[in-house]
mmCIF file of C-alpha atoms in Angstrom:
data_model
loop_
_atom_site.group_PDB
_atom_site.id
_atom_site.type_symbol
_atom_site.label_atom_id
_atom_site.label_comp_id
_atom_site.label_asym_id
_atom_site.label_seq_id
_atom_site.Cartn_x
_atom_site.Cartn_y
_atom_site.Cartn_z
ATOM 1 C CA UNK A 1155 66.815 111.649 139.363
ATOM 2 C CA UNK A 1156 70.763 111.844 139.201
ATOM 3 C CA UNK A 1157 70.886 108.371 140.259
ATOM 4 C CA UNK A 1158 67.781 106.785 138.305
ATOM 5 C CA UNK A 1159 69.690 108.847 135.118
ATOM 6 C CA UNK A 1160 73.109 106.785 136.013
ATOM 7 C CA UNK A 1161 71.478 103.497 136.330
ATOM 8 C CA UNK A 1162 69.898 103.956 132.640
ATOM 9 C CA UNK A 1163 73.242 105.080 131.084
ATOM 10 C CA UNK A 1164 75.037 102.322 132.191
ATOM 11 C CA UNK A 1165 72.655 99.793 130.688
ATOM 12 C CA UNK A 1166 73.817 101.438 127.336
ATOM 13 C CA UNK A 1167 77.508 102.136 127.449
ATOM 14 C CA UNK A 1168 79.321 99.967 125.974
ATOM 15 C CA UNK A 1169 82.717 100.054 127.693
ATOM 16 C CA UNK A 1170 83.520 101.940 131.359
ATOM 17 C CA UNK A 1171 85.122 104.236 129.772
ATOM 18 C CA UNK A 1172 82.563 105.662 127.640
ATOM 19 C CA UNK A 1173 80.219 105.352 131.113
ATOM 20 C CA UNK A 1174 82.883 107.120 133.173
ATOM 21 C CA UNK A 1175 82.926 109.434 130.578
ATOM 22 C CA UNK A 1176 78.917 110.025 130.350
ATOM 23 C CA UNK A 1177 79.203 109.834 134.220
ATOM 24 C CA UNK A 1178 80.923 112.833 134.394
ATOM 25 C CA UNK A 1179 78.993 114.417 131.990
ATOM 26 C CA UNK A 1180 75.669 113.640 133.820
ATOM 27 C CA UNK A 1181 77.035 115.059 136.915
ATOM 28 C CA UNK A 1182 77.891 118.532 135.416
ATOM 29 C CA UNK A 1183 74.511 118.530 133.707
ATOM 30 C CA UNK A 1184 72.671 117.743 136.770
ATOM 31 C CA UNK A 1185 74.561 120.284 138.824
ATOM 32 C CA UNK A 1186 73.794 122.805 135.974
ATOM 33 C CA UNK A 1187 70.209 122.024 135.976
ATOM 34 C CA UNK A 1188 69.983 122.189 139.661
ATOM 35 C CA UNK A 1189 71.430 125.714 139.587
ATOM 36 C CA UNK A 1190 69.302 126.551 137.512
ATOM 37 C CA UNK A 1191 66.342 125.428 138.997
ATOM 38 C CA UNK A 1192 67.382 127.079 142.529
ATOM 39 C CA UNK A 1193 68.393 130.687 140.993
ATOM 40 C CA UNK A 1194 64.755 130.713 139.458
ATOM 41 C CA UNK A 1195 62.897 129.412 142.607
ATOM 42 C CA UNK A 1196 65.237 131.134 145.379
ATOM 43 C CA UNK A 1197 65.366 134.293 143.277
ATOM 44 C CA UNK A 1198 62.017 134.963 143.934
ATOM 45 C CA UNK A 1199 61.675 133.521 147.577
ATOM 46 C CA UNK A 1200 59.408 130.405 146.473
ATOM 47 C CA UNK A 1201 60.021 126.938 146.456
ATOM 48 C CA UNK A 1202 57.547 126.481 143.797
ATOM 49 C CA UNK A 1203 54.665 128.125 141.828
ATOM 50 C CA UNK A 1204 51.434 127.926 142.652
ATOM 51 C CA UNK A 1205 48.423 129.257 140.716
ATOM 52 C CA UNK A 1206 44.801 127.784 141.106
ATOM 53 C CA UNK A 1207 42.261 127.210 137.926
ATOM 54 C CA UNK A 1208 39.089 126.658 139.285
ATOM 55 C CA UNK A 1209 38.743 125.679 142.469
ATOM 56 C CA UNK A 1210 41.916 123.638 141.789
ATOM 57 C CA UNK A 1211 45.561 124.540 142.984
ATOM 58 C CA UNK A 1212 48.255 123.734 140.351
ATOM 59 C CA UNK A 1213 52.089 123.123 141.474
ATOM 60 C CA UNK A 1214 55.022 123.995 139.493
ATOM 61 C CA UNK A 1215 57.869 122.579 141.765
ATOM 62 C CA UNK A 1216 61.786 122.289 141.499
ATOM 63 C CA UNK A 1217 61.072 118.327 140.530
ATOM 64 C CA UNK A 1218 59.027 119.584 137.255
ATOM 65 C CA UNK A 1219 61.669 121.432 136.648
ATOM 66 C CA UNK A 1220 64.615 119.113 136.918
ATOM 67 C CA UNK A 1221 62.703 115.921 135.289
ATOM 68 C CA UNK A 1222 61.677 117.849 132.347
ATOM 69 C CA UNK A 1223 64.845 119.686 131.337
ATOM 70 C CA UNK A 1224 66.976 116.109 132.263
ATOM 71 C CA UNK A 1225 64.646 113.734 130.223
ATOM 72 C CA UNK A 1226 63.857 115.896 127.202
ATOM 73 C CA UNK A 1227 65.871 118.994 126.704
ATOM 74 C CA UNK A 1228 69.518 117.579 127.070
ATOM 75 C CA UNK A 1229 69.896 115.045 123.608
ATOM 76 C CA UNK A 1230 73.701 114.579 124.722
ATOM 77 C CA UNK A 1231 72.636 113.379 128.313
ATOM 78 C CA UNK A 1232 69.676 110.539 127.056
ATOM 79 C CA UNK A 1233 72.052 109.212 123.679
ATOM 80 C CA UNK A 1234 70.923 105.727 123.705
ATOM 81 C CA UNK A 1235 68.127 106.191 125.230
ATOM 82 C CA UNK A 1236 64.536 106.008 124.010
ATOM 83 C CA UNK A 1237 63.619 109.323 125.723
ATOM 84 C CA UNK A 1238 61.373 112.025 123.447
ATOM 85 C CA UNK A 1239 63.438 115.341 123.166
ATOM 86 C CA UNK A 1240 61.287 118.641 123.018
ATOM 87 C CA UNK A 1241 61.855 120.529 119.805
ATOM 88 C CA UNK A 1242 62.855 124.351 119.689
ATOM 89 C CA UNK A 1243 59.057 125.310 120.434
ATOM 90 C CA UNK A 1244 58.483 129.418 119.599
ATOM 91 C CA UNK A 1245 55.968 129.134 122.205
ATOM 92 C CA UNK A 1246 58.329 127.617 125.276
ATOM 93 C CA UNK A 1247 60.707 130.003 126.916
ATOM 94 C CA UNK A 1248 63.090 127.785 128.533
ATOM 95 C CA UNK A 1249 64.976 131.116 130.334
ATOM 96 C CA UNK A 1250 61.182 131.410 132.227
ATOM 97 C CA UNK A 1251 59.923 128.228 132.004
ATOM 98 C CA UNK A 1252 58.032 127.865 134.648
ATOM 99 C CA UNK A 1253 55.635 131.002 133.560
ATOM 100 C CA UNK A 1254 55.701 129.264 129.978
ATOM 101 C CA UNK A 1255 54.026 126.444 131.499
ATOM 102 C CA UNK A 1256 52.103 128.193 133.555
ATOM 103 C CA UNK A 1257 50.743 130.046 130.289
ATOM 104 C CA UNK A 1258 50.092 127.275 128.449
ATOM 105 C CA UNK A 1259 47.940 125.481 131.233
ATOM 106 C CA UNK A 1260 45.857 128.747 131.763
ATOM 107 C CA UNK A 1261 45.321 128.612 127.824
ATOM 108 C CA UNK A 1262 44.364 124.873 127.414
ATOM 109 C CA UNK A 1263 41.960 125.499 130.677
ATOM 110 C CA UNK A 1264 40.237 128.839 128.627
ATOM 111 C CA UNK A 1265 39.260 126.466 126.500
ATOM 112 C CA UNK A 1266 38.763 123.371 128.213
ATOM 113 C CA UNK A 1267 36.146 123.781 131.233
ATOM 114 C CA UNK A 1268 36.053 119.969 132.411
ATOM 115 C CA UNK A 1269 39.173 120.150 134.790
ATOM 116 C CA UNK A 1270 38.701 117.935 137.436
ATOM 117 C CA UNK A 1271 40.938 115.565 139.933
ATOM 118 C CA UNK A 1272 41.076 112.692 137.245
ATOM 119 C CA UNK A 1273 42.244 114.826 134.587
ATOM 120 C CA UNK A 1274 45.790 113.634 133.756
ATOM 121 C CA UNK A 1275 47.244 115.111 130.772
ATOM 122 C CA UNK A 1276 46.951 118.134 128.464
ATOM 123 C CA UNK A 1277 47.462 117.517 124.806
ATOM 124 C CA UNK A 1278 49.044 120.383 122.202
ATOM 125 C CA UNK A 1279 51.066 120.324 118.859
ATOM 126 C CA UNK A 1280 53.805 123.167 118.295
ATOM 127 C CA UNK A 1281 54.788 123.584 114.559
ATOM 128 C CA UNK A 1282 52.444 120.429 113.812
ATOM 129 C CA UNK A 1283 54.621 118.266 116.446
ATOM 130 C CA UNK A 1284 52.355 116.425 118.957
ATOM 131 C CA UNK A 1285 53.129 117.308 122.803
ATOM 132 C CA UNK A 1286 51.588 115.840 125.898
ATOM 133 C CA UNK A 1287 51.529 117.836 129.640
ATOM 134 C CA UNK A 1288 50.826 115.481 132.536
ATOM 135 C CA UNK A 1289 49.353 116.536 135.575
ATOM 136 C CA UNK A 1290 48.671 114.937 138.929
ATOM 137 C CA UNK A 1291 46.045 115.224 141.035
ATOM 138 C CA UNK A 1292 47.708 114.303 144.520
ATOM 139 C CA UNK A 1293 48.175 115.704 148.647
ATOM 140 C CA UNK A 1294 51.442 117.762 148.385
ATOM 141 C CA UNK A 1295 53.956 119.723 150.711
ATOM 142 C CA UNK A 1296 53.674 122.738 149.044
ATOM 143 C CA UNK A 1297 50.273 122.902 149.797
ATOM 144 C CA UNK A 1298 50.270 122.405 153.390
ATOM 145 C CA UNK A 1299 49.290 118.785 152.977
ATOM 146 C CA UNK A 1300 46.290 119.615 150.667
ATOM 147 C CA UNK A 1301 45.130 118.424 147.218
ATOM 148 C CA UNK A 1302 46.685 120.170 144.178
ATOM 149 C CA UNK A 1303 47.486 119.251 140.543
ATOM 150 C CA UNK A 1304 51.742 118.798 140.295
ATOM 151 C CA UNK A 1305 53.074 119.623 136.597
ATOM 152 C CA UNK A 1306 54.709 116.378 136.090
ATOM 153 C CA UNK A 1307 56.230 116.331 132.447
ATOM 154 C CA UNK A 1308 55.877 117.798 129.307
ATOM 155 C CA UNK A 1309 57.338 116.396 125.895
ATOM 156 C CA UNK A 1310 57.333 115.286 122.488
ATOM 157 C CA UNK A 1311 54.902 112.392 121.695
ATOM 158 C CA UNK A 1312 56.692 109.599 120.034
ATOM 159 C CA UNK A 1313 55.123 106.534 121.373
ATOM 160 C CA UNK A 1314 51.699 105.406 120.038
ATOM 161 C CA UNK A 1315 50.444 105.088 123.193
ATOM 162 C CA UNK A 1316 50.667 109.331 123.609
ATOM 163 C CA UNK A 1317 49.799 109.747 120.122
ATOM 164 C CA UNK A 1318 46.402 107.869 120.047
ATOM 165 C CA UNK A 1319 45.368 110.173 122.927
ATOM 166 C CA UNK A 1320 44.534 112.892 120.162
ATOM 167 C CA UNK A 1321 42.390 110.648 118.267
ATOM 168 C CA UNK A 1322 38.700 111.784 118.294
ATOM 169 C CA UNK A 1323 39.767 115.669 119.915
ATOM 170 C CA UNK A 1324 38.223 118.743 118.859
ATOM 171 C CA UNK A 1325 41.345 120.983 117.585
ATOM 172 C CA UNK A 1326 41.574 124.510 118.668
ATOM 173 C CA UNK A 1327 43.582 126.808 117.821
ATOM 174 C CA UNK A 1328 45.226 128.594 120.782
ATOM 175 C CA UNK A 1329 47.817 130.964 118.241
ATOM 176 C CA UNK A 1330 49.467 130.521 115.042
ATOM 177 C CA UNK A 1331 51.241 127.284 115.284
ATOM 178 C CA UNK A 1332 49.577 126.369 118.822
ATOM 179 C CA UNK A 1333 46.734 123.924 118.899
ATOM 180 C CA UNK A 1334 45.749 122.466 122.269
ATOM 181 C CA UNK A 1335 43.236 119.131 121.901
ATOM 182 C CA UNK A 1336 40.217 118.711 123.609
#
């Protein structure tokens, strides 16, 4: 991520300084993020969380983690880059935001009782702001090698490609302010 993160900043700096200076930057981020990340999964002896809908296993790992808070809760770290940044959302506790996300999953999936391995994406609007929650139906470690759903991103839809995904859904309200789309 750290690396992928460098190679897109320098394609938008416009001197070495101002990279060397972003470098930096990105590396005290990162290092935040990742302590972060550990004191919430090594605090409670778990690498990840797992929870199952279903019959299905979902994974919230140290990567979900990491790629969402470094692609759309740091402005300052993506500045020239056409990445969506998350709102303030009442509903998204980022000091437990793993069990937010669990949360909202278990919600949309109250509602919505077609889960199944090609189910990709969640949609919801905060505050009348459009957000998307990708999931991926794949073998993983933290299953012992079995099938499981990974929470792969969550954020702000900007493009029109994420946007037209809510055309022709059946709204629902979830709580004031919280819609999921079905």
């Amino acid at each position: 991520m750290l690396y992928q993160k460098l190679k897109e900043l320098k394609s938008v700096c416009s001197s070495e300084d101002e990279y060397n200076s972003r470098e930096r930057y990105c590396y005290g981020i990162f290092f935040y993020i990742y302590y972060k990340s550990k004191l919430l999964f090594e605090e409670n002896n778990k690498r990840c969380l797992i929870f199952k809908i279903k019959e299905f296993d979902f994974v919230i790992n140290i990567y979900t983690f990491c790629h969402i808070f470094t692609r759309h809760y740091v402005p300052s770290l993506n500045k020239g880059l056409s990445i969506s940044m998350n709102s303030k959302i009442p509903y998204i506790d980022v000091n437990n935001f793993v069990e937010t996300l669990k949360g909202l999953i278990v919600l949309y999936f109250n509602e919505d009782d077609s889960l199944n391995i090609a189910t990709e994406y969640m949609l919801f609007k905060f505050m009348n702001d459009p957000y998307i929650l990708w999931i991926k139906y794949k073998r993983m470690d933290e299953l012992s090698k079995n099938m499981g759903f990974e929470v792969r991103s969550f954020y702000k839809c900007e493009e029109e490609a994420d946007i037209s995904k809510f055309d022709g859904k059946k709204e629902i309200i979830l709580s004031k302010g919280c819609f999921c789309y079905i």
